[in-house]
DNA sequence: CAATCACCGACGT
DNA sequence: TCGGTGATTG
């Protein structure tokens, strides 16, 4: 998840709370399948005034469209296409229904005591033969597991159904794939923390079991502490459980012929790619990172799931779901933090500087400082100052300025480790942060995604210069606005080297799979997390759902602004028999590449962990004791 | 004075 | 987990 404390600053002012999503059932008016769908969502009239804080100083080419006459065949009304970030929903549902899962890790000590008593009772009945009892326990546990999974999935399904039925939209489910290489170290740190939590919990459980203290003596506070520790250790990262839940969900999707995509890595990048390519109009998510990825229209807190306030929380029997709609063009009107004249590139840089999943922020750098540093470096003006669109340090790459400014602005404890800038002793620490910073930037701006048109993995906004995109797969070309930012960022050599060279880029964002494997992953036939273990050829996977993608995806994409007509032919080639052999060899070499990548990442991750804990704003560095 | 960080309380299914 | 409240820092 993105920066904590950012959404509360933005959503109340820039977002539209209590937006009734059923308004989407009116659909969208688009001029033509090939026309850019700049159509306004939610407002039926063009918001006049041409957006005084429109992020782009450059003028958009305004072509005169034909006058909207509803009888004209060039104007069509179509459904709104919504991509749903399902992973967030699954996690949330998992927490909500946690009480259903009565196994030892998820329930409070009370439930554990019940389980223990029941087991003992059964043992007594069975005359000390506890094998039978364990079998019964297993049975009971697996039954509860199923119950839990079905409860979670049906919660998610209800919301999807709402979007489809009551909002009259086409819904595309997007799921998380594997953990990207550059995130592995952060994930490992987190799981270490979870292990700590689990030990804490187990220690307390042992105390309960072995201690003479009876349950009745326990104060309520201790009980709550236990439950909290149990929750911390539990549901979060139960891989099997999550996989089963995703599996169940995908099963339903296949049954009902709902389109879905399993992203090769993180769902965020996939969602942003789909939105940027015009495949979907709206993204429903809880993740603030999507803001940094330049999605034009987002919906947060659907149904008030994540509600601090009581906004969006009228989930009655009314079948009425509300959400907070946030449009990219409204970001400048945010009152909590001034984001006027922020381009997508600036937003992304700000997110990275303020700390994200791939790059913890320097201690003492928060949203505001990050904003100011980025704003100054790009525009050379203060938050309240007059707008001077001139760079403060001409000739110095913007990214270099930002990094140095961050080093200067951070907390004292971190600053003594990176300053002075000309101290060669501290260069190692600085470059470690810099590498994580650039990697995070690359993850945001060039994630590896699945392109549903060419049915292959592509690098989003590909700017690589060495060779054509992998296997002839072509990504949706980056917009001119994106390139404008990218040119500024690429003034800094290390970033340019990272994003323009495939080997370097793949080491950070992950390498693409061979098209057939990529398709299997996207369809959920292959678990991307276990690809290195599974080396069975993915080409002829005999799964009934193999064709499910066809019609539904086609329906989703029917108005896709397709500028090259031959993609269909190309994707046909992938499945043709002649290339089959070649593909399977590619696939095996690909597996090697994956292993290589992970190996090298492992080594490079040492640089992160070598950072002093004081430097990184880790949530609780002192929790060790 | 303002921004960040650590602690604590509660929410909803 | 999330968001509100004091302490600390510059």
XYZ file of C-alpha atoms (C1' of nucleotides) in Angstrom:
648
model
C 0.000 0.000 0.000
C 1.025 3.457 -0.664
C 1.774 6.302 1.620
C -0.143 6.252 4.829
C -1.898 9.460 5.537
C -2.113 10.552 1.949
C -5.592 9.455 1.064
C -7.150 11.274 4.028
C -5.496 14.424 2.805
C -6.714 14.051 -0.716
C -10.037 12.290 -0.761
C -12.160 14.663 1.341
C -11.442 17.603 -0.918
C -10.392 16.242 -4.284
C -12.471 13.110 -4.175
C -16.189 12.908 -4.470
C -17.503 11.053 -1.497
C -20.745 9.215 -1.399
C -20.715 8.785 -5.103
C -23.529 6.465 -6.012
C -21.982 3.972 -8.301
C -25.284 3.161 -9.850
C -24.900 6.367 -11.788
C -22.423 4.460 -13.888
C -25.213 2.440 -15.357
C -25.863 5.319 -17.687
C -22.824 4.196 -19.561
C -20.457 6.263 -21.560
C -20.838 8.106 -24.790
C -17.965 7.635 -27.075
C -17.634 9.113 -30.460
C -16.074 6.195 -32.110
C -14.115 3.131 -31.282
C -10.969 4.805 -32.474
C -11.506 8.067 -30.766
C -9.768 8.762 -27.541
C -12.267 8.201 -24.843
C -11.870 11.431 -23.060
C -15.459 11.057 -22.072
C -16.373 12.396 -18.753
C -17.471 9.955 -16.147
C -19.958 11.036 -13.632
C -20.544 14.455 -15.063
C -22.679 14.606 -18.061
C -21.555 18.048 -18.968
C -18.020 18.965 -19.750
C -16.773 20.691 -16.705
C -16.377 24.161 -18.051
C -13.405 26.298 -17.340
C -10.935 23.916 -18.909
C -9.534 22.971 -15.506
C -7.498 25.845 -14.202
C -5.052 23.458 -12.653
C -4.745 21.128 -15.580
C -1.452 19.372 -15.055
C -0.117 19.828 -18.512
C 1.143 23.219 -19.490
C 1.186 22.109 -23.075
C -1.896 22.366 -25.105
C -3.797 19.356 -26.037
C -4.636 18.966 -29.637
C -8.306 19.695 -29.683
C -9.935 18.246 -32.685
C -13.403 19.368 -33.531
C -15.625 16.414 -33.013
C -18.870 16.105 -34.844
C -21.765 17.531 -33.026
C -23.378 14.960 -30.774
C -26.441 13.880 -32.570
C -27.775 10.772 -30.977
C -28.971 9.329 -34.174
C -25.577 9.539 -35.707
C -23.977 6.141 -35.956
C -20.593 7.525 -35.003
C -21.796 8.096 -31.462
C -22.354 5.065 -29.394
C -23.351 4.469 -25.852
C -21.539 1.679 -24.168
C -21.099 0.197 -20.777
C -18.582 1.562 -18.374
C -15.643 -0.768 -18.094
C -14.349 -1.185 -14.594
C -11.231 -2.934 -13.449
C -11.331 -4.136 -9.884
C -8.275 -4.542 -7.740
C -9.514 -7.739 -6.199
C -6.496 -8.472 -4.066
C -7.316 -5.672 -1.724
C -10.841 -6.913 -1.420
C -9.725 -10.419 -0.691
C -7.440 -9.267 2.070
C -10.158 -7.156 3.575
C -12.708 -9.915 3.418
C -10.186 -12.265 4.966
C -9.864 -9.993 7.949
C -13.552 -9.415 8.226
C -14.416 -13.075 8.330
C -11.470 -14.011 10.454
C -13.749 -15.186 13.212
C -14.982 -18.014 11.056
C -11.617 -19.599 10.841
C -11.402 -21.674 13.969
C -7.958 -23.036 13.602
C -5.306 -22.350 16.120
C -3.594 -19.517 14.395
C -6.536 -17.302 13.724
C -8.635 -17.526 16.759
C -8.076 -15.956 20.068
C -6.858 -17.980 22.974
C -10.424 -18.618 23.936
C -11.083 -20.497 20.739
C -7.828 -22.277 21.158
C -8.865 -23.343 24.609
C -12.141 -24.594 23.232
C -10.318 -26.590 20.631
C -8.035 -28.031 23.257
C -10.887 -28.970 25.521
C -12.761 -30.554 22.727
C -9.738 -32.535 21.675
C -9.193 -33.742 25.186
C -12.796 -34.700 25.567
C -12.631 -36.674 22.384
C -9.499 -38.390 23.485
C -11.195 -39.433 26.633
C -14.057 -40.843 24.623
C -11.742 -42.698 22.318
C -9.899 -44.256 25.192
C -6.680 -42.434 24.653
C -6.545 -43.148 20.986
C -5.849 -39.679 19.813
C -5.286 -40.610 16.200
C -8.984 -40.653 15.646
C -9.348 -37.395 17.425
C -6.791 -35.779 15.227
C -8.577 -37.023 12.165
C -11.770 -35.495 13.403
C -9.925 -32.307 14.145
C -8.452 -32.215 10.691
C -11.825 -32.804 9.193
C -13.325 -30.079 11.260
C -10.529 -27.716 10.419
C -10.762 -28.290 6.726
C -14.514 -27.834 6.845
C -14.086 -24.535 8.596
C -11.439 -23.624 6.117
C -13.848 -24.162 3.284
C -16.500 -22.219 5.077
C -14.091 -19.397 5.587
C -12.987 -19.371 1.981
C -16.512 -19.400 0.713
C -17.491 -16.603 3.048
C -14.630 -14.481 1.867
C -15.210 -15.153 -1.787
C -18.904 -14.524 -1.552
C -18.271 -11.192 0.066
C -16.083 -10.279 -2.866
C -18.563 -11.764 -5.302
C -21.402 -9.709 -3.911
C -19.531 -6.552 -4.693
C -18.657 -7.693 -8.171
C -22.257 -8.611 -8.770
C -23.272 -5.207 -7.621
C -20.967 -3.589 -10.140
C -22.242 -5.787 -12.909
C -25.937 -5.821 -12.124
C -26.720 -2.529 -10.478
C -24.072 -0.430 -12.114
C -24.509 -2.015 -15.500
C -20.803 -2.108 -16.090
C -18.355 -4.543 -17.528
C -16.100 -5.693 -14.765
C -12.606 -6.953 -15.219
C -11.062 -8.562 -12.186
C -7.359 -8.023 -11.745
C -5.386 -10.133 -9.339
C -1.886 -9.945 -7.995
C 0.747 -12.206 -9.406
C 4.236 -12.869 -8.144
C 6.247 -10.620 -5.918
C 8.451 -8.438 -8.081
C 12.189 -8.889 -7.618
C 12.853 -5.471 -6.189
C 10.210 -5.948 -3.535
C 11.531 -9.182 -2.209
C 13.737 -7.660 0.426
C 11.000 -5.475 1.786
C 8.678 -8.432 1.881
C 11.259 -10.463 3.677
C 11.668 -7.769 6.288
C 7.950 -7.738 6.797
C 7.671 -11.471 7.092
C 10.443 -11.370 9.636
C 8.347 -8.989 11.601
C 5.446 -11.388 11.251
C 7.568 -14.207 12.493
C 8.271 -12.104 15.534
C 4.598 -11.579 16.020
C 3.995 -15.293 15.661
C 6.633 -16.057 18.259
C 5.069 -13.573 20.561
C 1.742 -15.221 20.077
C 3.064 -18.723 20.533
C 4.879 -17.676 23.626
C 1.666 -16.440 25.085
C -0.138 -19.547 24.021
C 2.444 -21.650 25.801
C 1.956 -19.518 28.811
C -1.722 -20.298 28.722
C -1.206 -23.979 28.222
C 1.499 -24.556 30.747
C 0.634 -21.919 33.252
C -1.496 -22.575 36.233
C -3.423 -19.449 35.531
C -6.981 -20.150 34.610
C -8.844 -18.420 31.866
C -11.197 -16.736 34.235
C -8.384 -14.786 35.814
C -7.380 -13.228 32.545
C -8.211 -9.624 32.266
C -9.962 -8.392 29.234
C -6.969 -6.342 28.211
C -4.767 -9.383 28.024
C -7.317 -11.161 25.934
C -7.387 -8.303 23.526
C -3.623 -8.261 23.358
C -3.638 -11.904 22.499
C -6.207 -11.513 19.821
C -4.311 -8.655 18.336
C -1.057 -10.591 18.331
C -2.848 -13.520 16.814
C -4.285 -11.404 14.095
C -0.964 -9.834 13.386
C 0.643 -13.187 12.984
C -2.178 -14.825 11.148
C -4.309 -14.016 8.170
C -1.945 -11.596 6.576
C 0.264 -13.919 4.673
C -1.142 -17.343 4.676
C -0.066 -18.351 1.253
C -2.111 -21.481 0.988
C -5.223 -19.805 2.187
C -4.792 -16.937 -0.183
C -4.123 -19.260 -3.079
C -7.200 -21.281 -2.320
C -9.262 -18.161 -2.118
C -7.965 -16.877 -5.401
C -8.564 -20.283 -6.865
C -12.140 -20.318 -5.683
C -12.687 -16.853 -7.024
C -11.230 -17.712 -10.398
C -13.408 -20.782 -10.480
C -16.479 -18.655 -10.128
C -15.169 -16.289 -12.763
C -14.784 -19.132 -15.207
C -18.206 -20.488 -14.419
C -19.875 -17.165 -14.920
C -17.598 -16.218 -17.769
C -16.364 -13.098 -16.121
C -13.172 -11.712 -17.564
C -10.184 -11.580 -15.301
C -6.447 -11.116 -15.497
C -3.785 -12.313 -13.164
C -1.063 -9.719 -13.346
C 2.452 -11.050 -13.820
C 3.508 -9.125 -10.746
C 1.699 -6.423 -8.877
C -1.857 -5.604 -9.765
C -1.235 -1.874 -9.568
C 0.867 -1.689 -12.659
C -1.513 -3.936 -14.537
C -4.472 -1.798 -13.595
C -2.698 1.363 -14.612
C -1.699 -0.173 -17.903
C -5.244 -1.233 -18.666
C -6.510 2.205 -17.780
C -3.830 3.932 -19.768
C -4.503 1.831 -22.804
C -8.193 2.573 -22.632
C -9.157 -1.001 -21.909
C -10.981 0.103 -18.788
C -12.455 3.434 -17.807
C -12.387 3.169 -14.034
C -10.296 1.352 -11.496
C -11.801 0.319 -8.193
C -9.133 -0.080 -5.557
C -8.014 0.758 -2.039
C -4.424 1.380 -2.975
C -3.187 4.939 -3.073
C -0.382 3.915 -5.387
C -2.824 3.994 -8.239
C -2.800 7.764 -7.942
C 0.879 7.819 -8.687
C 0.343 5.649 -11.706
C -1.794 8.194 -13.455
C -5.113 6.400 -13.611
C -7.691 8.936 -14.789
C -10.592 7.760 -12.655
C -10.388 5.844 -9.420
C -12.925 4.675 -6.925
C -11.856 4.219 -3.325
C -13.549 2.865 -0.266
C -16.327 1.235 -2.168
C -19.027 0.401 0.311
C -17.104 2.156 3.038
C -14.881 -0.799 3.678
C -11.993 1.273 4.648
C -14.000 4.035 6.075
C -12.663 6.304 8.701
C -15.534 8.594 8.284
C -18.976 7.305 7.711
C -18.665 8.139 4.069
C -19.843 5.559 1.584
C -21.279 3.553 4.380
C -24.870 3.126 3.482
C -24.619 -0.489 2.597
C -28.112 -1.307 3.556
C -30.487 -3.805 2.179
C -31.035 -1.083 -0.296
C -28.532 -2.641 -2.638
C -26.916 0.732 -2.730
C -23.192 1.002 -2.750
C -21.318 4.233 -2.511
C -17.731 5.056 -3.177
C -15.320 7.908 -3.289
C -14.495 8.828 -6.830
C -11.161 10.450 -7.418
C -10.296 11.806 -10.792
C -6.807 12.569 -11.844
C -7.826 15.995 -13.030
C -9.263 16.827 -9.629
C -6.048 16.158 -7.754
C -5.067 19.794 -7.966
C -8.055 20.799 -5.903
C -6.921 18.777 -2.939
C -6.869 20.931 0.168
C -4.787 18.673 2.361
C -1.762 18.848 0.126
C -1.141 21.134 -2.776
C -0.684 19.061 -5.884
C -1.404 21.704 -8.453
C 0.694 21.445 -11.578
C 1.946 18.034 -10.642
C 2.489 15.808 -13.621
C 2.254 12.061 -13.338
C 5.998 11.819 -13.217
C 6.169 14.270 -10.352
C 3.483 12.398 -8.489
C 5.332 9.153 -8.901
C 8.581 10.665 -7.743
C 6.821 12.135 -4.768
C 5.346 8.792 -3.837
C 8.695 7.112 -4.006
C 10.350 9.824 -1.947
C 7.641 9.658 0.668
C 8.045 5.935 0.945
C 6.301 3.118 -0.826
C 6.377 -0.619 -1.003
C 9.595 -0.711 -2.955
C 11.523 1.995 -1.198
C 11.087 2.989 2.397
C 11.465 6.698 2.826
C 14.360 8.248 4.629
C 13.593 8.840 8.245
C 11.842 12.122 8.603
C 10.646 12.408 5.039
C 6.907 12.431 4.804
C 4.337 13.465 2.279
C 4.819 17.174 2.679
C 8.578 17.214 2.517
C 8.536 14.891 -0.450
C 6.087 17.140 -2.206
C 8.150 20.229 -1.588
C 11.373 18.653 -2.726
C 9.825 17.302 -5.887
C 8.010 20.505 -6.615
C 11.143 22.569 -6.204
C 13.237 20.283 -8.316
C 10.793 20.212 -11.201
C 9.333 23.669 -11.121
C 11.596 25.661 -8.906
C 8.874 27.229 -6.874
C 7.801 26.969 -3.300
C 4.484 25.763 -2.106
C 3.179 29.254 -1.595
C 5.553 31.183 -3.793
C 4.910 32.586 -7.167
C 4.989 30.064 -9.890
C 8.306 30.142 -11.578
C 8.503 27.410 -14.093
C 12.197 27.420 -14.202
C 14.533 24.836 -12.884
C 16.573 25.912 -9.895
C 19.754 24.172 -10.933
C 20.059 24.276 -14.676
C 22.236 21.517 -15.919
C 21.858 19.319 -12.882
C 19.524 16.393 -13.489
C 16.250 16.731 -11.645
C 16.581 13.362 -10.009
C 20.017 14.218 -8.707
C 18.629 17.390 -7.192
C 15.808 15.477 -5.589
C 18.057 12.860 -4.069
C 20.424 15.419 -2.629
C 17.566 17.471 -1.297
C 16.114 14.410 0.365
C 19.426 13.709 2.009
C 19.503 17.254 3.307
C 15.913 17.292 4.488
C 15.742 14.064 6.372
C 15.856 13.437 10.060
C 19.049 14.095 11.928
C 19.676 10.469 12.719
C 19.537 9.638 9.036
C 21.311 12.738 7.915
C 24.499 12.070 9.788
C 24.811 8.908 7.748
C 24.548 10.522 4.355
C 25.991 13.989 4.845
C 28.173 15.624 3.888
C 27.581 14.756 0.293
C 31.261 14.677 -0.547
C 32.098 12.222 2.179
C 33.186 9.077 0.368
C 32.656 7.060 3.518
C 28.952 7.617 3.235
C 28.683 7.084 -0.457
C 27.709 3.483 0.105
C 24.686 4.383 2.147
C 23.672 7.046 -0.304
C 23.965 4.829 -3.312
C 22.049 2.103 -1.549
C 19.142 4.439 -1.056
C 19.525 5.757 -4.544
C 19.335 2.312 -6.066
C 16.210 1.488 -4.137
C 14.779 4.837 -5.145
C 15.436 4.327 -8.826
C 14.184 0.773 -8.695
C 10.948 1.960 -7.141
C 10.628 4.610 -9.784
C 11.095 2.018 -12.479
C 8.502 -0.213 -10.843
C 5.991 2.583 -10.982
C 6.741 3.836 -14.452
C 7.660 0.652 -16.238
C 5.990 -2.295 -14.598
C 5.855 -5.588 -16.357
C 2.274 -6.216 -17.355
C 0.161 -8.580 -19.359
C -1.100 -7.065 -22.551
C -4.480 -8.599 -23.354
C -4.265 -7.578 -26.982
C -1.028 -9.272 -27.876
C -1.553 -11.750 -25.063
C 1.951 -11.445 -23.867
C 4.044 -9.780 -21.246
C 5.174 -6.298 -22.077
C 6.971 -3.506 -20.316
C 4.567 -0.665 -19.734
C 5.657 2.563 -21.364
C 8.599 0.780 -22.838
C 11.526 3.035 -23.577
C 14.150 0.357 -23.920
C 16.583 0.980 -26.701
C 18.270 -2.365 -26.994
C 16.387 -4.495 -29.394
C 12.707 -4.862 -30.072
C 10.302 -5.732 -27.313
C 10.382 -9.325 -26.295
C 9.055 -11.734 -28.887
C 7.634 -8.953 -30.959
C 5.066 -8.141 -28.335
C 4.269 -4.502 -28.438
C 3.023 -2.597 -25.507
C 0.675 0.291 -25.694
C 2.925 3.188 -26.567
C 3.656 5.736 -23.875
C 1.830 8.984 -24.155
C 3.622 12.152 -25.045
C 3.015 13.443 -21.560
C 4.650 10.383 -20.150
C 7.613 10.804 -22.432
C 7.963 14.410 -21.473
C 8.358 13.401 -17.832
C 10.520 10.496 -18.745
C 12.906 12.706 -20.623
C 13.307 14.856 -17.561
C 13.904 11.849 -15.347
C 16.319 10.353 -17.827
C 18.571 13.342 -17.548
C 19.939 11.376 -14.670
C 22.216 8.753 -16.097
C 21.600 5.913 -13.645
C 17.867 6.122 -14.186
C 18.302 6.265 -17.932
C 20.521 3.216 -17.857
C 17.982 1.409 -15.738
C 14.971 1.985 -17.934
C 16.528 1.881 -21.365
C 18.357 -1.396 -20.989
C 16.405 -4.533 -20.801
C 18.770 -6.568 -18.700
C 18.959 -3.911 -16.027
C 15.241 -3.271 -16.123
C 14.286 -6.933 -15.945
C 16.460 -7.330 -12.913
C 14.226 -4.868 -11.140
C 10.759 -5.356 -12.520
C 11.095 -8.990 -13.423
C 11.497 -10.574 -16.810
C 8.647 -11.386 -19.168
C 7.533 -14.938 -19.618
C 7.196 -16.658 -22.940
C 3.816 -15.798 -24.444
C 2.205 -19.133 -23.780
C 3.287 -19.146 -20.186
C 2.315 -15.528 -19.813
C -1.160 -16.377 -20.982
C -1.463 -19.263 -18.605
C -0.434 -17.061 -15.737
C -2.855 -14.357 -16.782
C -5.654 -16.889 -16.912
C -4.799 -18.221 -13.534
C -3.828 -21.635 -14.824
C -0.333 -21.314 -13.490
C 0.598 -19.832 -10.189
C 3.279 -17.278 -10.953
C 4.662 -17.637 -7.465
C 5.620 -21.186 -8.131
C 6.859 -20.900 -11.656
C 10.349 -21.991 -10.856
C 9.029 -25.198 -9.405
C 6.605 -25.858 -12.180
C 8.445 -26.552 -15.373
C 5.682 -28.378 -17.094
C 4.992 -26.987 -20.508
C 2.136 -24.572 -20.319
C 1.118 -24.793 -23.924
C -1.309 -27.654 -23.812
C -2.654 -27.291 -20.354
C -5.884 -29.213 -20.537
C -8.041 -27.004 -18.427
C -11.626 -26.462 -19.263
C -11.295 -22.783 -18.786
C -8.687 -22.335 -21.419
C -11.089 -20.662 -23.776
C -12.828 -18.562 -21.196
C -10.742 -15.614 -22.061
C -11.918 -15.468 -25.627
C -15.440 -14.144 -25.615
C -15.390 -12.184 -22.446
C -12.131 -10.491 -23.129
C -13.306 -9.778 -26.626
C -16.418 -8.173 -25.230
C -14.258 -6.140 -22.938
C -12.020 -5.047 -25.727
C -14.445 -4.544 -28.498
C -13.955 -0.813 -28.528
C -10.315 -0.981 -27.847
C -8.486 1.720 -29.732
C -6.499 -0.578 -31.878
C -3.895 1.131 -33.910
C -2.226 -1.909 -35.304
C -4.435 -4.391 -36.994
C -1.993 -7.233 -37.074
C -1.934 -8.036 -33.398
C -4.546 -10.645 -33.908
C -2.402 -12.316 -36.467
C 0.555 -12.143 -34.240
C -1.199 -13.650 -31.326
C -2.322 -16.346 -33.700
C 1.248 -17.109 -34.487
C 1.971 -17.792 -30.904
C -0.351 -20.704 -30.870
C 0.577 -22.025 -34.264
C 2.238 -25.373 -34.296
C 5.375 -24.235 -36.024
C 6.495 -22.049 -33.202
C 5.593 -24.481 -30.528
C 8.959 -26.092 -30.267
C 10.695 -22.793 -30.237
C 8.438 -21.561 -27.552
C 9.092 -24.438 -25.278
C 12.815 -23.859 -25.543
C 12.278 -20.228 -24.835
C 10.292 -21.235 -21.911
C 12.997 -23.324 -20.367
C 15.583 -20.659 -20.933
C 13.105 -18.308 -19.455
C 12.970 -20.374 -16.317
C 16.709 -20.080 -16.061
C 16.435 -16.367 -16.458
C 13.976 -16.242 -13.648
C 16.250 -18.157 -11.394
C 19.125 -15.948 -12.351
C 17.144 -12.875 -11.699
C 16.145 -13.976 -8.303
C 19.644 -14.973 -7.477
C 21.065 -11.640 -8.409
C 18.323 -9.896 -6.575
C 19.130 -11.862 -3.539
C 22.646 -10.573 -3.684
C 21.571 -7.039 -4.414
C 19.072 -7.114 -1.623
C 21.957 -7.185 0.749
C 22.482 -3.582 0.052
C 19.137 -2.714 1.477
C 19.522 -4.696 4.599
C 22.969 -3.277 5.037
C 21.392 0.061 5.588
C 21.392 1.078 9.154
C 17.954 0.742 10.672
C 18.153 4.321 11.748
C 18.356 5.481 8.191
C 15.257 3.795 7.018
C 11.973 4.827 8.390
C 10.986 1.324 9.172
C 7.748 1.147 11.089
C 9.320 0.016 14.292
C 13.048 -0.548 14.261
C 13.167 -0.908 17.994
C 10.729 -3.725 18.096
C 13.622 -6.143 18.233
C 13.656 -6.252 21.974
C 4.878 26.496 14.103
C 4.745 22.414 11.293
C 5.921 17.774 10.053
C 6.796 13.146 11.497
C 6.693 9.281 14.489
C 5.118 6.179 18.210
C 1.194 4.766 20.858
C -3.430 3.564 21.486
C -8.369 2.743 20.507
C -12.023 1.015 17.536
C -14.406 -0.599 13.637
C -17.369 -4.013 11.096
C -18.865 -9.084 9.543
C -5.281 -2.616 10.008
C -6.562 2.134 10.093
C -6.879 6.779 11.846
C -6.612 9.948 15.892
C -3.462 12.045 19.567
C 0.967 13.625 22.064
C 6.134 14.011 21.904
C 10.020 15.384 19.430
C 12.553 17.719 16.067
C 14.072 21.517 13.065
